[in-house]
Coordinates of C-alpha atoms in Angstrom, one line a residue:
X1 CA 0.1 0.0 0.0
X2 CA 2.8 2.4 0.7
X3 CA 6.2 1.9 -0.8
X4 CA 8.5 0.1 1.7
X5 CA 11.7 2.0 2.6
X6 CA 14.1 -1.0 3.1
X7 CA 17.4 0.0 4.6
X8 CA 20.1 -2.6 3.9
X9 CA 22.8 -2.4 6.7
X10 CA 24.3 -5.7 6.3
X11 CA 25.1 -8.4 3.5
X12 CA 22.5 -11.3 3.4
X13 CA 21.8 -13.8 0.7
X14 CA 18.3 -13.0 0.6
X15 CA 15.4 -11.4 2.6
X16 CA 11.7 -11.7 2.3
X17 CA 8.7 -10.4 4.0
X18 CA 5.1 -9.3 3.7
X19 CA 3.3 -6.2 4.8
X20 CA 0.4 -4.2 4.0
X21 CA 2.2 -2.8 1.0
X22 CA 2.7 -6.4 -0.3
X23 CA 5.4 -8.8 -0.9
X24 CA 9.0 -8.1 -1.6
X25 CA 12.1 -10.0 -2.3
X26 CA 15.7 -9.0 -2.5
X27 CA 19.1 -10.9 -2.9
X28 CA 22.5 -10.0 -1.9
X29 CA 22.2 -6.1 -1.8
X30 CA 25.3 -4.0 -1.2
X31 CA 25.6 -2.9 2.3
X32 CA 24.3 0.5 3.2
X33 CA 22.0 1.1 0.3
X34 CA 18.5 2.3 0.5
X35 CA 15.9 0.7 -1.8
X36 CA 12.2 1.0 -2.6
X37 CA 10.7 -2.0 -3.6
X38 CA 7.2 -2.1 -4.8
X39 CA 4.8 -5.1 -5.5
X40 CA 3.9 -6.1 -9.1
X41 CA 0.0 -5.4 -9.6
X42 CA -1.3 -7.2 -12.9
X43 CA -4.7 -5.9 -12.6
X44 CA -6.4 -2.8 -14.0
X45 CA -6.4 0.6 -12.5
X46 CA -9.6 2.1 -11.6
X47 CA -9.5 4.5 -14.6
X48 CA -9.4 1.5 -17.1
X49 CA -11.9 -0.4 -15.1
X50 CA -14.6 2.5 -15.2
X51 CA -13.9 2.8 -19.0
X52 CA -14.2 -0.7 -19.8
X53 CA -17.3 -0.9 -17.8
X54 CA -18.8 2.2 -19.6
X55 CA -17.8 0.7 -23.0
X56 CA -19.8 -2.3 -22.3
X57 CA -22.8 -0.2 -21.2
X58 CA -22.5 1.8 -24.4
X59 CA -22.5 -1.2 -26.6
X60 CA -25.7 -2.4 -24.9
X61 CA -27.6 1.1 -24.8
X62 CA -25.9 2.7 -27.8
X63 CA -25.6 5.7 -25.8
X64 CA -21.9 6.8 -25.1
X65 CA -21.4 7.3 -21.2
X66 CA -18.7 7.7 -18.6
X67 CA -21.0 7.3 -15.7
X68 CA -21.3 4.5 -13.3
X69 CA -24.0 3.7 -10.9
X70 CA -23.9 5.4 -7.7
X71 CA -23.8 2.0 -5.9
X72 CA -20.6 1.3 -7.9
X73 CA -19.2 4.6 -7.0
X74 CA -19.9 4.3 -3.4
X75 CA -18.2 1.0 -3.4
X76 CA -15.0 2.1 -5.1
X77 CA -14.5 5.3 -3.0
X78 CA -16.1 4.5 0.4
X79 CA -15.2 0.8 0.5
X80 CA -12.0 0.6 -1.4
X81 CA -10.2 4.1 -1.5
X82 CA -11.1 5.5 2.0
X83 CA -9.4 2.5 3.9
X84 CA -6.4 2.8 1.7
X85 CA -6.0 6.5 2.2
X86 CA -6.7 6.1 5.9
X87 CA -3.9 3.3 6.3
X88 CA -1.5 5.6 4.5
X89 CA -2.5 8.6 6.6
X90 CA -2.0 6.6 9.8
X91 CA 1.6 6.0 8.7
X92 CA 2.2 9.8 8.5
X93 CA 2.2 9.8 4.7
X94 CA 0.1 12.1 2.4
X95 CA -0.3 10.9 -1.3
X96 CA -0.7 14.2 -3.0
X97 CA -2.0 12.7 -6.2
X98 CA -5.3 10.8 -5.4
X99 CA -7.1 9.8 -8.6
X100 CA -8.5 6.6 -10.2
X101 CA -5.6 5.8 -12.1
X102 CA -3.6 5.5 -9.0
X103 CA -5.7 2.8 -7.5
X104 CA -5.0 -0.5 -9.0
X105 CA -6.3 -4.2 -8.7
X106 CA -3.9 -6.7 -7.2
X107 CA -5.2 -9.5 -9.8
X108 CA -6.8 -10.1 -13.0
X109 CA -9.6 -12.4 -12.0
X110 CA -13.0 -11.5 -11.0
X111 CA -12.5 -13.0 -7.3
X112 CA -9.2 -10.7 -7.1
X113 CA -11.1 -7.6 -5.8
X114 CA -8.3 -6.3 -3.7
X115 CA -7.1 -2.6 -4.6
X116 CA -3.8 -0.8 -3.8
X117 CA -2.8 2.7 -3.9
X118 CA 0.3 3.3 -6.3
X119 CA 2.6 6.0 -7.6
X120 CA 4.0 7.7 -4.6
X121 CA 6.3 9.9 -6.5
X122 CA 4.8 13.0 -5.1
X123 CA 4.1 11.5 -1.6
X124 CA 5.3 13.2 1.5
X125 CA 5.7 12.6 5.2
X126 CA 3.5 15.0 7.3
X127 CA 5.3 13.7 10.5
X128 CA 8.7 14.9 11.6
X129 CA 10.9 14.4 14.6
X130 CA 9.7 16.2 17.7
X131 CA 11.9 19.5 18.3
X132 CA 13.2 19.6 14.6
X133 CA 13.0 22.9 12.7
X134 CA 10.1 21.6 10.7
X135 CA 7.9 20.5 13.7
X136 CA 4.8 22.0 15.1
X137 CA 5.2 20.5 18.6
X138 CA 1.8 21.8 19.6
X139 CA 0.4 18.8 17.6
X140 CA 2.2 15.6 18.6
X141 CA 1.9 12.4 16.7
X142 CA 1.5 9.3 18.8
X143 CA 1.1 6.5 16.2
X144 CA 3.8 4.6 14.6
X145 CA 5.4 6.5 11.7
X146 CA 7.7 6.1 8.9
X147 CA 11.1 7.9 8.9
X148 CA 11.7 10.1 5.9
X149 CA 14.8 8.5 3.9
X150 CA 17.0 11.4 5.0
X151 CA 16.3 10.8 8.6
X152 CA 16.8 7.0 8.1
X153 CA 20.2 7.8 6.7
X154 CA 21.3 9.8 9.7
X155 CA 20.2 6.8 11.9
X156 CA 22.3 4.4 9.6
X157 CA 25.4 6.8 9.6
X158 CA 25.4 6.9 13.3
X159 CA 25.6 3.1 13.5
X160 CA 22.3 2.9 15.5
X161 CA 20.6 0.6 13.0
X162 CA 18.1 -0.9 15.6
X163 CA 16.9 2.4 17.0
X164 CA 13.2 3.3 16.9
X165 CA 11.9 6.4 15.2
X166 CA 12.0 9.3 17.7
X167 CA 8.9 11.1 19.2
X168 CA 7.3 12.9 16.4
X169 CA 5.2 15.9 15.7
X170 CA 3.2 17.1 12.8
X171 CA 5.2 19.0 10.3
X172 CA 4.7 22.8 10.4
X173 CA 2.4 24.0 7.5
X174 CA 4.1 26.1 5.0
X175 CA 2.7 29.5 4.2
X176 CA 3.1 28.9 0.4
X177 CA 3.7 25.7 -1.5
X178 CA 4.2 24.6 -5.1
X179 CA 1.4 22.8 -6.9
X180 CA 1.6 19.1 -6.6
X181 CA -1.0 16.6 -8.1
X182 CA -3.4 16.4 -11.1
X183 CA -5.4 19.5 -12.0
X184 CA -8.6 17.2 -12.4
X185 CA -8.7 16.2 -8.8
X186 CA -6.5 18.7 -6.9
X187 CA -8.1 20.6 -4.2
X188 CA -8.8 24.2 -4.4
X189 CA -6.3 24.7 -1.5
X190 CA -3.6 23.1 -3.6
X191 CA -4.4 25.4 -6.6
X192 CA -4.1 28.3 -4.2
X193 CA -0.6 27.5 -3.2
X194 CA -1.3 26.3 0.2
X195 CA 0.4 23.3 1.8
X196 CA -0.9 20.0 1.0
X197 CA -2.4 18.1 4.0
X198 CA -4.5 15.1 4.5
X199 CA -7.8 17.0 3.9
X200 CA -6.5 17.6 0.3
X201 CA -6.2 14.0 -0.3
X202 CA -9.8 13.5 0.9
X203 CA -10.9 16.6 -1.4
X204 CA -9.4 14.4 -4.2
X205 CA -11.3 11.4 -3.2
X206 CA -14.6 13.5 -3.3
X207 CA -13.7 14.8 -6.8
X208 CA -13.0 11.2 -7.8
X209 CA -16.5 10.3 -6.6
X210 CA -18.1 13.1 -8.4
X211 CA -16.4 12.1 -11.6
X212 CA -17.5 8.5 -11.3
X213 CA -21.1 9.3 -10.8
X214 CA -21.4 12.3 -13.2
X215 CA -19.2 11.1 -16.0
X216 CA -16.7 14.1 -15.7
X217 CA -16.1 17.4 -13.9
X218 CA -16.9 20.9 -14.9
X219 CA -13.2 21.6 -15.5
X220 CA -12.5 18.3 -17.3
X221 CA -11.8 19.9 -20.6
X222 CA -9.3 22.4 -19.0
X223 CA -7.6 19.6 -17.1
X224 CA -7.2 17.7 -20.3
X225 CA -5.3 20.6 -21.8
X226 CA -3.2 21.2 -18.6
X227 CA -4.9 24.7 -18.2
X228 CA -4.3 24.7 -14.3
X229 CA -5.4 28.4 -14.0
X230 CA -8.9 27.7 -15.5
X231 CA -9.3 24.7 -13.4
X232 CA -8.6 26.9 -10.2
X233 CA -11.2 29.5 -11.3
X234 CA -13.9 26.9 -12.0
X235 CA -13.4 25.3 -8.5
X236 CA -13.5 28.8 -6.9
X237 CA -16.8 29.2 -8.7
X238 CA -18.0 25.8 -7.5
X239 CA -16.9 26.5 -4.0
X240 CA -18.5 30.1 -4.0
X241 CA -15.3 31.9 -3.6
X242 CA -15.7 33.4 -7.0
X243 CA -18.8 34.6 -8.9
X244 CA -19.8 33.0 -12.1
X245 CA -18.4 34.8 -15.1
X246 CA -15.6 36.5 -13.0

């Protein structure tokens, strides 16, 4: 579910294990190398699954559609994506690019219904060591958390490879941040250069639900041409922060 940061600190002939992120297997890695190993998922992503379903409906009704039923949309978002996003947030990580194509089935047969989140290229830890320059210590974090690679490297270099992650706090929110994500599903806050947080992943999920049940979003054509400014304007209109026609 979340890519596994695996710190190899000694020579070994092989190592295997299982986690919520899937199976991994490595053999004879050089000492001191950090690796990200991700599970191979042969199934369809949610975007292609929706397209295939809608094409089947179109052949039956002769009416082109991108919509799926509310029941199916609720299943895909509430039953599939929310638990995945919650599990990710519970490790102290935000995805920053929640969208249907980043949710993939683990298998290709009809009985392999498990989905997993993928593509963590934009993901970020929102938890940092307590007392660090990035920490907001008024908001302590009391759950297990994943050390960022830079902090894990510091532990390695100190030789204290068995140390547990230190006490943690939420990362202090920046006053301004670069855009990260996909214009189609990015929250209005992200368009407005505000620091991405957990709520923005949830807003992305809400846009996914609206897209599934309506067959598109009002700014879909602008997102397709990468016109981020128009996507922001239309989202401000939808949210009531800008009058229509402005």
